[in-house]
Amino acid sequence: MRDVVVVLFRSSATHSERLAAVAAVSGVVIGGYRAFGGEGYYLVRVKGDTSVRSAKTAVTTLRALGQVEEASLERSHVRETVTALSNSAVLQVVPPDSAPDEMFADSNFVSDTTYASVPFLRNVLSVVFSDGTPQALRQTILDGVGGVIIGGNRLSTTNGYYYVRIISARTVVALVAARDILRAHPAVDDVDLVYRNITSPNSRFETQHVGGRADSVPAIAPDSIPRTLLASLPTLTTPNGQTLKAQLVVVLFRREASAADRTRVIAKVGGVVVGGRRTIQGDGWYIVRVPTATTVDGVLGALGALWSDPSVEVAGDYSTSTPSDESWLKPHDGQH
């Protein structure tokens, strides 16, 4: 629709201020996308000659208004179905623990081998702040790149990943530029593209982490079993008939192991955290995918490297010999 623009107002904008903004472009509200928090995007039809030029002029006018967070042209091939959980003006210190299913729709992924070997969301980043970062500072940091929170993945009671939509990122280059700005901030622990796991494209947790950097290892074990990934990986059989999943190991760290220790250990075996099981003590088991461990010997080799590290309490394969989703809680120690 050439004469329609999309408008996101600041949460502080009053009803009269919103009316004034729409009137400033001789517009009329014809619809919108409601956000979970009650806010959302307005679809505004601009009266005039229905040309793209008129709509672009309206966008420029709206962006200059103090009550407007963002304005853009409405294009069916650009618009996302994802709605915002909140914008940075109402950012919570602890991230949400949910994301709209539509966020991972095929149409929202792009491929660019300059930046990643797998597809990634075209205008969304995953962001982790350092523990203790004040709400106001988090808000300021996200405002600095035009970020809007659309979901999250809580890794502990105090922290986790924010899924942040970069409104102005119309290109991959712009998205990567926003990522690099965030990476340079000392209050940001981790920021990256949100990757798709080709073997398990429908898993929210795996989509975030598979293909990510080694420094994305959480300080506390996740509480999510990657069932789709489990179904996609082959089952291996040991000489004595035990069965286990290829490419997977489970690790329980000593309580005193720091986040840096855990990152180092998992990086040592070339692993990526794809899930875990939290215990009542607050920590728990990490499920780690080691892409090179495609045979029984490969799995045992990874386990040997893990067992030899002083930061590791227990390491085991992902056993499927016991007919239970929790069978991996009784890991084999490699002595089959």
Short mmCIF file of C-alpha atoms in Angstrom, two decimals:
data_model
loop_
_atom_site.label_atom_id
_atom_site.label_comp_id
_atom_site.label_asym_id
_atom_site.label_seq_id
_atom_site.Cartn_x
_atom_site.Cartn_y
_atom_site.Cartn_z
CA MET A 1 0.00 0.00 0.00
CA ARG A 2 1.80 3.06 -1.25
CA ASP A 3 -0.09 5.60 0.85
CA VAL A 4 0.18 3.83 4.22
CA VAL A 5 2.85 4.32 6.87
CA VAL A 6 3.50 2.38 10.08
CA VAL A 7 3.87 4.44 13.26
CA LEU A 8 5.14 3.42 16.70
CA PHE A 9 4.57 6.06 19.38
CA ARG A 10 6.61 6.48 22.52
CA SER A 11 4.89 4.92 25.52
CA SER A 12 4.71 8.37 27.13
CA ALA A 13 2.76 9.87 24.21
CA THR A 14 -0.72 11.01 25.22
CA HIS A 15 -3.86 10.40 23.19
CA SER A 16 -3.95 14.03 22.07
CA GLU A 17 -0.29 13.90 21.03
CA ARG A 18 -0.98 10.83 18.90
CA LEU A 19 -3.95 12.54 17.28
CA ALA A 20 -1.79 15.58 16.55
CA ALA A 21 0.90 13.44 14.94
CA VAL A 22 -1.58 11.72 12.64
CA ALA A 23 -3.14 15.08 11.78
CA ALA A 24 0.29 16.50 10.93
CA VAL A 25 0.44 14.23 7.89
CA SER A 26 -3.28 14.53 7.08
CA GLY A 27 -3.60 10.89 8.02
CA VAL A 28 -6.28 8.52 9.21
CA VAL A 29 -5.73 5.38 11.30
CA ILE A 30 -6.92 2.32 9.39
CA GLY A 31 -5.53 -0.47 11.57
CA GLY A 32 -2.52 -1.67 13.49
CA TYR A 33 -0.57 -4.45 15.18
CA ARG A 34 -1.33 -4.70 18.89
CA ALA A 35 1.58 -5.49 21.23
CA PHE A 36 1.32 -7.77 24.26
CA GLY A 37 1.78 -4.86 26.62
CA GLY A 38 -1.12 -2.90 25.11
CA GLU A 39 1.00 -0.71 22.84
CA GLY A 40 1.70 -1.38 19.20
CA TYR A 41 2.00 -0.12 15.65
CA TYR A 42 -0.56 2.15 13.96
CA LEU A 43 -1.32 1.84 10.25
CA VAL A 44 -1.91 5.38 9.01
CA ARG A 45 -3.23 6.18 5.54
CA VAL A 46 -1.83 9.46 4.28
CA LYS A 47 -4.31 11.56 2.33
CA GLY A 48 -3.00 13.07 -0.89
CA ASP A 49 -1.94 11.77 -4.27
CA THR A 50 -1.34 8.21 -2.95
CA SER A 51 2.22 8.30 -4.23
CA VAL A 52 5.24 6.78 -2.54
CA ARG A 53 6.75 10.25 -2.49
CA SER A 54 3.89 11.54 -0.31
CA ALA A 55 4.27 8.59 2.06
CA LYS A 56 8.02 9.13 2.34
CA THR A 57 7.42 12.80 3.17
CA ALA A 58 4.98 11.71 5.86
CA VAL A 59 7.56 9.33 7.33
CA THR A 60 10.12 12.13 7.51
CA THR A 61 7.58 14.42 9.20
CA LEU A 62 6.56 11.79 11.75
CA ARG A 63 10.13 10.83 12.64
CA ALA A 64 10.84 14.45 13.52
CA LEU A 65 8.06 14.51 16.13
CA GLY A 66 9.03 13.97 19.76
CA GLN A 67 6.12 11.64 20.49
CA VAL A 68 7.02 9.22 17.68
CA GLU A 69 9.41 6.33 18.35
CA GLU A 70 9.57 5.17 14.73
CA ALA A 71 7.78 5.54 11.41
CA SER A 72 8.28 3.62 8.18
CA LEU A 73 6.62 2.77 4.90
CA GLU A 74 4.14 -0.10 4.94
CA ARG A 75 5.35 -2.79 2.54
CA SER A 76 3.83 -6.24 2.48
CA HIS A 77 7.18 -7.86 1.65
CA VAL A 78 8.93 -6.05 4.51
CA ARG A 79 6.36 -6.12 7.28
CA GLU A 80 6.72 -8.73 9.99
CA THR A 81 3.91 -10.42 11.85
CA VAL A 82 5.96 -10.20 15.05
CA THR A 83 4.51 -7.90 17.69
CA ALA A 84 6.48 -6.27 20.46
CA LEU A 85 6.33 -7.44 24.06
CA SER A 86 7.48 -4.02 25.12
CA ASN A 87 9.67 -1.23 23.90
CA SER A 88 12.85 -0.07 25.54
CA ALA A 89 10.99 2.63 27.45
CA VAL A 90 9.38 -0.09 29.60
CA LEU A 91 12.31 -2.51 29.59
CA GLN A 92 12.38 -4.90 32.54
CA VAL A 93 15.63 -5.81 34.31
CA VAL A 94 14.86 -9.52 33.87
CA PRO A 95 14.06 -10.37 30.23
CA PRO A 96 10.82 -12.05 29.15
CA ASP A 97 10.82 -15.83 28.93
CA SER A 98 8.79 -16.14 25.76
CA ALA A 99 8.76 -15.16 22.13
CA PRO A 100 5.97 -15.03 19.54
CA ASP A 101 5.94 -18.16 17.38
CA GLU A 102 5.69 -15.88 14.34
CA MET A 103 9.14 -14.54 15.16
CA PHE A 104 10.68 -17.70 13.68
CA ALA A 105 8.55 -17.77 10.52
CA ASP A 106 10.49 -18.65 7.38
CA SER A 107 9.84 -15.20 5.91
CA ASN A 108 11.74 -13.53 8.76
CA PHE A 109 15.05 -15.29 8.02
CA VAL A 110 17.72 -14.20 5.57
CA SER A 111 20.95 -15.80 4.38
CA ASP A 112 24.24 -13.97 4.02
CA THR A 113 27.40 -16.07 4.13
CA THR A 114 29.45 -12.93 4.69
CA TYR A 115 28.23 -12.99 8.29
CA ALA A 116 26.99 -16.53 9.01
CA SER A 117 26.91 -20.00 7.51
CA VAL A 118 23.25 -20.47 8.49
CA PRO A 119 20.16 -18.26 8.04
CA PHE A 120 19.39 -15.66 10.72
CA LEU A 121 16.58 -13.28 11.62
CA ARG A 122 16.81 -10.25 9.38
CA ASN A 123 16.38 -7.50 11.98
CA VAL A 124 16.58 -9.14 15.41
CA LEU A 125 19.53 -9.50 17.79
CA SER A 126 19.89 -11.50 21.01
CA VAL A 127 21.35 -9.40 23.82
CA VAL A 128 22.63 -10.34 27.29
CA PHE A 129 23.53 -7.62 29.76
CA SER A 130 26.07 -8.00 32.54
CA ASP A 131 24.53 -9.04 35.85
CA GLY A 132 23.62 -6.00 37.89
CA THR A 133 23.24 -3.63 34.95
CA PRO A 134 20.55 -1.12 36.02
CA GLN A 135 17.26 -0.94 34.15
CA ALA A 136 17.89 2.65 33.11
CA LEU A 137 21.24 1.79 31.54
CA ARG A 138 19.79 -1.19 29.67
CA GLN A 139 17.09 1.10 28.35
CA THR A 140 19.60 3.71 27.23
CA ILE A 141 21.75 1.12 25.47
CA LEU A 142 18.85 -0.30 23.48
CA ASP A 143 17.50 3.16 22.69
CA GLY A 144 20.90 3.96 21.23
CA VAL A 145 20.40 1.42 18.45
CA GLY A 146 16.65 1.87 18.07
CA GLY A 147 15.91 -1.49 19.68
CA VAL A 148 12.46 -2.83 20.58
CA ILE A 149 12.08 -5.92 22.77
CA ILE A 150 9.97 -8.63 21.14
CA GLY A 151 10.75 -11.52 23.48
CA GLY A 152 13.41 -13.21 25.52
CA ASN A 153 14.94 -16.39 26.85
CA ARG A 154 15.41 -16.28 30.62
CA LEU A 155 18.49 -18.23 31.72
CA SER A 156 18.26 -17.51 35.44
CA THR A 157 16.10 -15.61 37.91
CA THR A 158 18.13 -12.47 37.26
CA ASN A 159 19.25 -12.51 33.65
CA GLY A 160 18.97 -13.97 30.18
CA TYR A 161 18.67 -13.08 26.50
CA TYR A 162 16.53 -10.25 25.19
CA TYR A 163 15.30 -10.62 21.61
CA VAL A 164 15.65 -7.08 20.29
CA ARG A 165 14.20 -5.90 16.99
CA ILE A 166 16.31 -3.15 15.41
CA ILE A 167 13.64 -1.02 13.78
CA SER A 168 15.97 0.86 11.45
CA ALA A 169 17.79 -2.28 10.24
CA ARG A 170 16.47 -2.43 6.69
CA THR A 171 19.60 -4.28 5.55
CA VAL A 172 21.90 -6.94 6.97
CA VAL A 173 24.70 -4.38 7.03
CA ALA A 174 22.60 -2.12 9.29
CA LEU A 175 21.77 -5.05 11.58
CA VAL A 176 25.43 -6.03 11.91
CA ALA A 177 26.35 -2.40 12.58
CA ALA A 178 23.88 -2.32 15.49
CA ARG A 179 25.34 -5.60 16.76
CA ASP A 180 28.85 -4.17 16.71
CA ILE A 181 27.76 -1.04 18.57
CA LEU A 182 26.22 -3.18 21.31
CA ARG A 183 29.25 -5.47 21.49
CA ALA A 184 31.46 -2.49 22.21
CA HIS A 185 29.48 -1.48 25.30
CA PRO A 186 31.02 -2.70 28.59
CA ALA A 187 27.59 -3.43 30.09
CA VAL A 188 26.75 -5.94 27.33
CA ASP A 189 27.98 -9.48 27.98
CA ASP A 190 26.87 -11.00 24.70
CA VAL A 191 25.09 -9.92 21.53
CA ASP A 192 24.69 -11.80 18.31
CA LEU A 193 22.49 -12.53 15.35
CA VAL A 194 19.64 -14.94 16.02
CA TYR A 195 20.55 -18.01 14.01
CA ARG A 196 18.41 -20.77 12.62
CA ASN A 197 19.41 -24.34 13.38
CA ILE A 198 19.01 -26.03 10.00
CA THR A 199 18.50 -29.45 11.61
CA SER A 200 15.85 -28.08 13.98
CA PRO A 201 14.36 -24.85 12.60
CA ASN A 202 11.31 -24.86 14.86
CA SER A 203 13.10 -24.91 18.20
CA ARG A 204 13.23 -21.51 19.85
CA PHE A 205 16.16 -22.28 22.15
CA GLU A 206 18.25 -24.01 19.51
CA THR A 207 17.54 -21.28 16.99
CA GLN A 208 19.12 -18.80 19.33
CA HIS A 209 22.24 -20.73 20.20
CA VAL A 210 23.23 -23.10 17.42
CA GLY A 211 25.78 -21.36 15.25
CA GLY A 212 26.50 -18.84 17.97
CA ARG A 213 29.81 -17.97 19.52
CA ALA A 214 31.49 -20.00 22.26
CA ASP A 215 31.17 -17.06 24.64
CA SER A 216 27.39 -17.45 24.70
CA VAL A 217 27.61 -20.21 27.37
CA PRO A 218 25.21 -19.22 30.17
CA ALA A 219 26.52 -19.01 33.73
CA ILE A 220 23.67 -21.25 34.92
CA ALA A 221 22.38 -24.29 33.06
CA PRO A 222 19.31 -23.69 30.86
CA ASP A 223 16.07 -25.52 31.62
CA SER A 224 15.05 -26.67 28.15
CA ILE A 225 15.36 -30.06 26.46
CA PRO A 226 15.87 -29.73 22.67
CA ARG A 227 13.40 -32.45 21.67
CA THR A 228 13.33 -31.57 17.97
CA LEU A 229 17.11 -31.70 17.82
CA LEU A 230 17.09 -35.03 19.67
CA ALA A 231 14.76 -36.49 17.07
CA SER A 232 16.99 -35.28 14.24
CA LEU A 233 20.28 -36.74 15.51
CA PRO A 234 21.22 -40.37 14.82
CA THR A 235 21.40 -42.94 17.60
CA LEU A 236 24.71 -44.74 18.14
CA THR A 237 25.20 -48.21 19.63
CA THR A 238 28.21 -49.16 21.76
CA PRO A 239 29.87 -52.61 21.57
CA ASN A 240 27.93 -53.78 24.64
CA GLY A 241 24.56 -52.67 23.23
CA GLN A 242 24.10 -49.33 24.99
CA THR A 243 22.52 -46.62 22.84
CA LEU A 244 23.26 -42.92 22.87
CA LYS A 245 22.74 -39.81 20.76
CA ALA A 246 25.45 -38.73 18.32
CA GLN A 247 26.99 -35.29 18.85
CA LEU A 248 25.54 -34.82 22.35
CA VAL A 249 27.15 -34.85 25.79
CA VAL A 250 25.87 -33.66 29.17
CA VAL A 251 27.95 -31.76 31.68
CA LEU A 252 27.52 -30.89 35.35
CA PHE A 253 30.01 -28.29 36.54
CA ARG A 254 31.35 -27.86 40.05
CA ARG A 255 29.50 -25.17 41.98
CA GLU A 256 32.54 -22.92 42.09
CA ALA A 257 33.03 -23.03 38.30
CA SER A 258 32.71 -19.50 36.93
CA ALA A 259 31.01 -18.54 33.68
CA ALA A 260 34.47 -18.14 32.16
CA ASP A 261 35.42 -21.66 33.30
CA ARG A 262 32.27 -23.13 31.75
CA THR A 263 32.84 -21.26 28.52
CA ARG A 264 36.43 -22.47 28.37
CA VAL A 265 35.49 -26.09 29.00
CA ILE A 266 32.75 -26.22 26.38
CA ALA A 267 34.93 -24.40 23.85
CA LYS A 268 37.65 -27.00 24.48
CA VAL A 269 35.49 -29.70 22.89
CA GLY A 270 34.10 -27.38 20.21
CA GLY A 271 30.68 -27.53 21.80
CA VAL A 272 27.54 -25.38 21.73
CA VAL A 273 24.97 -25.34 24.54
CA VAL A 274 21.62 -26.48 23.11
CA GLY A 275 19.66 -27.12 26.30
CA GLY A 276 19.82 -28.33 29.86
CA ARG A 277 17.96 -29.37 32.97
CA ARG A 278 17.90 -27.07 35.98
CA THR A 279 18.16 -28.66 39.45
CA ILE A 280 16.52 -27.53 42.67
CA GLN A 281 19.87 -26.07 43.76
CA GLY A 282 19.60 -23.50 40.96
CA ASP A 283 22.26 -24.81 38.61
CA GLY A 284 22.09 -28.02 36.63
CA TRP A 285 23.12 -30.09 33.63
CA TYR A 286 24.14 -28.57 30.31
CA ILE A 287 23.23 -30.40 27.11
CA VAL A 288 26.10 -29.69 24.73
CA ARG A 289 26.23 -30.43 21.04
CA VAL A 290 29.68 -31.38 19.74
CA PRO A 291 29.31 -31.44 15.93
CA THR A 292 32.47 -33.52 15.42
CA ALA A 293 31.35 -36.31 17.78
CA THR A 294 29.52 -38.34 15.14
CA THR A 295 30.73 -41.77 16.30
CA VAL A 296 30.92 -43.58 19.64
CA ASP A 297 34.66 -42.96 19.73
CA GLY A 298 34.04 -39.29 18.99
CA VAL A 299 31.60 -38.99 21.88
CA LEU A 300 33.98 -40.81 24.23
CA GLY A 301 36.82 -38.55 23.14
CA ALA A 302 34.80 -35.47 24.05
CA LEU A 303 33.90 -37.04 27.40
CA GLY A 304 37.55 -37.76 28.14
CA ALA A 305 38.42 -34.11 27.57
CA LEU A 306 35.57 -33.00 29.82
CA TRP A 307 36.34 -35.42 32.64
CA SER A 308 39.96 -34.29 32.73
CA ASP A 309 39.01 -30.70 33.50
CA PRO A 310 38.93 -29.71 37.20
CA SER A 311 35.85 -27.51 36.64
CA VAL A 312 33.73 -30.53 35.67
CA GLU A 313 31.87 -32.54 38.31
CA VAL A 314 30.33 -35.12 35.95
CA ALA A 315 30.19 -35.62 32.19
CA GLY A 316 28.31 -38.24 30.25
CA ASP A 317 26.82 -39.20 26.94
CA TYR A 318 23.15 -38.62 26.18
CA SER A 319 21.94 -42.14 26.86
CA THR A 320 18.82 -43.45 25.14
CA SER A 321 19.08 -46.95 26.61
CA THR A 322 16.59 -46.07 29.35
CA PRO A 323 13.10 -45.40 27.89
CA SER A 324 12.71 -42.03 29.58
CA ASP A 325 13.18 -38.40 28.65
CA GLU A 326 15.23 -38.10 31.83
CA SER A 327 17.59 -40.98 31.03
CA TRP A 328 20.44 -38.57 30.43
CA LEU A 329 20.32 -37.62 34.11
CA LYS A 330 22.12 -40.92 34.73
CA PRO A 331 25.03 -40.34 32.33
CA HIS A 332 27.47 -43.01 31.27
CA ASP A 333 31.04 -42.24 32.28
CA GLY A 334 32.53 -43.78 29.15
CA GLN A 335 33.21 -47.15 30.85
CA HIS A 336 30.84 -49.14 28.63
#
